[in-house]
């Protein structure tokens, strides 16, 4: 299958997730095209891909504005094929159900704004890169981590992404995508 993976990243974790999905799917025999929304990469014609995965991180309660503009601008083309959304956030790692529900609301708001509605959604936990943040970000993320019972040792980075769960999600979506094509 030809799969388009469009994404945005601010701190690099979503790019790591995208590269992981790309390797997994290429090893499974699929052909992958990447589009970086922040660099302004183009989207191929719908005839040139069979399914699309969009991946983006939550930053201060929303997905990055360039990603939202990119998806809105290409919504018609993207909607022509089955789509999956990988939402990356710290809340996805939280044991508090309301935190995860909050992210689900952010995803719904994103779809309403852009006109792009995925058939499958995965909430992937991201990373805390304390050692790479400036003072303000380190302070802000430490406060978020405190609220969610996460790690507050700012001398280390912390990765929460569940790679096994991500692989299972991606493989299920790709397996089922041909069956939903034409029903969207
Ligand atoms: C400035 C900043 C704001 C963030 N805001 C949120 C937030 O509102 N909710 C949340 O769950 N995670 C939040 N996060 C955590 C990110 O979603 C997480 O670090 C993710 O791995 C970032 O992905 P990226 O490296 O691709 O940018 C924030 C992270 C940063 C650095």
PDB file of C-alpha atoms in Angstrom, residues 21-105:
ATOM      1  CA  UNK A  21       6.071   4.124  11.843  1.00  0.00           C
ATOM      2  CA  UNK A  22       7.858   4.575   8.528  1.00  0.00           C
ATOM      3  CA  UNK A  23      10.412   1.821   9.301  1.00  0.00           C
ATOM      4  CA  UNK A  24       7.701  -0.515  10.572  1.00  0.00           C
ATOM      5  CA  UNK A  25       5.528  -0.054   7.489  1.00  0.00           C
ATOM      6  CA  UNK A  26       8.442  -0.226   5.036  1.00  0.00           C
ATOM      7  CA  UNK A  27       9.554  -3.474   6.685  1.00  0.00           C
ATOM      8  CA  UNK A  28       5.983  -4.717   6.158  1.00  0.00           C
ATOM      9  CA  UNK A  29       6.375  -3.963   2.420  1.00  0.00           C
ATOM     10  CA  UNK A  30       4.480  -0.652   2.179  1.00  0.00           C
ATOM     11  CA  UNK A  31       5.618   2.470   0.363  1.00  0.00           C
ATOM     12  CA  UNK A  32       5.778   5.597   2.545  1.00  0.00           C
ATOM     13  CA  UNK A  33       5.768   9.266   1.623  1.00  0.00           C
ATOM     14  CA  UNK A  34       6.401  11.826   4.383  1.00  0.00           C
ATOM     15  CA  UNK A  35       5.046  15.399   4.434  1.00  0.00           C
ATOM     16  CA  UNK A  36       6.358  17.797   7.096  1.00  0.00           C
ATOM     17  CA  UNK A  37       3.579  20.365   7.612  1.00  0.00           C
ATOM     18  CA  UNK A  38       5.875  22.890   9.284  1.00  0.00           C
ATOM     19  CA  UNK A  39       8.399  22.801   6.410  1.00  0.00           C
ATOM     20  CA  UNK A  40       5.471  23.315   4.013  1.00  0.00           C
ATOM     21  CA  UNK A  41       5.924  20.004   2.160  1.00  0.00           C
ATOM     22  CA  UNK A  42       3.282  19.305  -0.467  1.00  0.00           C
ATOM     23  CA  UNK A  43       0.543  16.681  -0.418  1.00  0.00           C
ATOM     24  CA  UNK A  44       0.422  14.274  -3.386  1.00  0.00           C
ATOM     25  CA  UNK A  45      -2.756  13.838  -5.429  1.00  0.00           C
ATOM     26  CA  UNK A  46      -5.239  11.437  -3.829  1.00  0.00           C
ATOM     27  CA  UNK A  47      -4.588   8.976  -6.695  1.00  0.00           C
ATOM     28  CA  UNK A  48      -0.990   8.692  -5.470  1.00  0.00           C
ATOM     29  CA  UNK A  49      -1.719   7.291  -1.994  1.00  0.00           C
ATOM     30  CA  UNK A  50      -4.087   4.697  -0.523  1.00  0.00           C
ATOM     31  CA  UNK A  51      -4.197   5.809   3.124  1.00  0.00           C
ATOM     32  CA  UNK A  52      -2.969   8.673   5.269  1.00  0.00           C
ATOM     33  CA  UNK A  53      -1.620   8.893   8.811  1.00  0.00           C
ATOM     34  CA  UNK A  54      -1.374  12.317  10.444  1.00  0.00           C
ATOM     35  CA  UNK A  55       0.746  12.703  13.580  1.00  0.00           C
ATOM     36  CA  UNK A  56       0.989  15.812  15.752  1.00  0.00           C
ATOM     37  CA  UNK A  57       1.809  16.830  19.331  1.00  0.00           C
ATOM     38  CA  UNK A  58      -0.373  18.742  21.761  1.00  0.00           C
ATOM     39  CA  UNK A  59       1.331  21.958  22.843  1.00  0.00           C
ATOM     40  CA  UNK A  60      -0.525  24.188  25.293  1.00  0.00           C
ATOM     41  CA  UNK A  61      -3.879  22.558  24.651  1.00  0.00           C
ATOM     42  CA  UNK A  62      -3.781  22.495  20.843  1.00  0.00           C
ATOM     43  CA  UNK A  63      -2.034  20.959  17.854  1.00  0.00           C
ATOM     44  CA  UNK A  64       0.537  23.250  16.179  1.00  0.00           C
ATOM     45  CA  UNK A  65      -1.060  26.011  14.077  1.00  0.00           C
ATOM     46  CA  UNK A  66       0.987  25.196  10.911  1.00  0.00           C
ATOM     47  CA  UNK A  67      -0.309  21.589  11.057  1.00  0.00           C
ATOM     48  CA  UNK A  68      -3.893  22.828  11.446  1.00  0.00           C
ATOM     49  CA  UNK A  69      -3.507  25.170   8.460  1.00  0.00           C
ATOM     50  CA  UNK A  70      -1.869  22.404   6.406  1.00  0.00           C
ATOM     51  CA  UNK A  71      -4.647  19.877   7.104  1.00  0.00           C
ATOM     52  CA  UNK A  72      -7.380  22.453   6.460  1.00  0.00           C
ATOM     53  CA  UNK A  73      -5.782  23.468   3.156  1.00  0.00           C
ATOM     54  CA  UNK A  74      -5.575  19.812   1.996  1.00  0.00           C
ATOM     55  CA  UNK A  75      -8.676  18.434   3.751  1.00  0.00           C
ATOM     56  CA  UNK A  76     -10.472  17.442   0.547  1.00  0.00           C
ATOM     57  CA  UNK A  77      -7.503  15.414  -0.750  1.00  0.00           C
ATOM     58  CA  UNK A  78      -6.818  13.874   2.659  1.00  0.00           C
ATOM     59  CA  UNK A  79     -10.482  12.941   3.154  1.00  0.00           C
ATOM     60  CA  UNK A  80     -10.472  11.067  -0.169  1.00  0.00           C
ATOM     61  CA  UNK A  81      -8.541   8.236   1.546  1.00  0.00           C
ATOM     62  CA  UNK A  82      -8.911   6.445   4.916  1.00  0.00           C
ATOM     63  CA  UNK A  83      -7.045   8.355   7.591  1.00  0.00           C
ATOM     64  CA  UNK A  84      -5.599   7.669  11.039  1.00  0.00           C
ATOM     65  CA  UNK A  85      -4.545  10.263  13.556  1.00  0.00           C
ATOM     66  CA  UNK A  86      -1.696   9.815  16.037  1.00  0.00           C
ATOM     67  CA  UNK A  87      -2.065  12.448  18.730  1.00  0.00           C
ATOM     68  CA  UNK A  88       1.081  12.856  20.850  1.00  0.00           C
ATOM     69  CA  UNK A  89       0.777  14.307  24.351  1.00  0.00           C
ATOM     70  CA  UNK A  90       1.789  13.937  27.964  1.00  0.00           C
ATOM     71  CA  UNK A  91      -1.832  13.525  28.985  1.00  0.00           C
ATOM     72  CA  UNK A  92      -1.904  10.222  27.082  1.00  0.00           C
ATOM     73  CA  UNK A  93       0.446   8.867  29.763  1.00  0.00           C
ATOM     74  CA  UNK A  94      -1.814  10.024  32.588  1.00  0.00           C
ATOM     75  CA  UNK A  95      -3.748   7.570  34.746  1.00  0.00           C
ATOM     76  CA  UNK A  96      -6.413  10.277  35.170  1.00  0.00           C
ATOM     77  CA  UNK A  97      -9.215   9.464  32.696  1.00  0.00           C
ATOM     78  CA  UNK A  98     -10.283  13.116  32.455  1.00  0.00           C
ATOM     79  CA  UNK A  99      -6.814  14.050  31.092  1.00  0.00           C
ATOM     80  CA  UNK A 100      -7.257  11.597  28.227  1.00  0.00           C
ATOM     81  CA  UNK A 101     -10.814  12.859  27.633  1.00  0.00           C
ATOM     82  CA  UNK A 102      -9.441  16.388  27.416  1.00  0.00           C
ATOM     83  CA  UNK A 103      -7.101  15.288  24.608  1.00  0.00           C
ATOM     84  CA  UNK A 104     -10.009  13.541  22.846  1.00  0.00           C
ATOM     85  CA  UNK A 105     -11.839  16.905  22.916  1.00  0.00           C
TER      86      UNK A 105
END
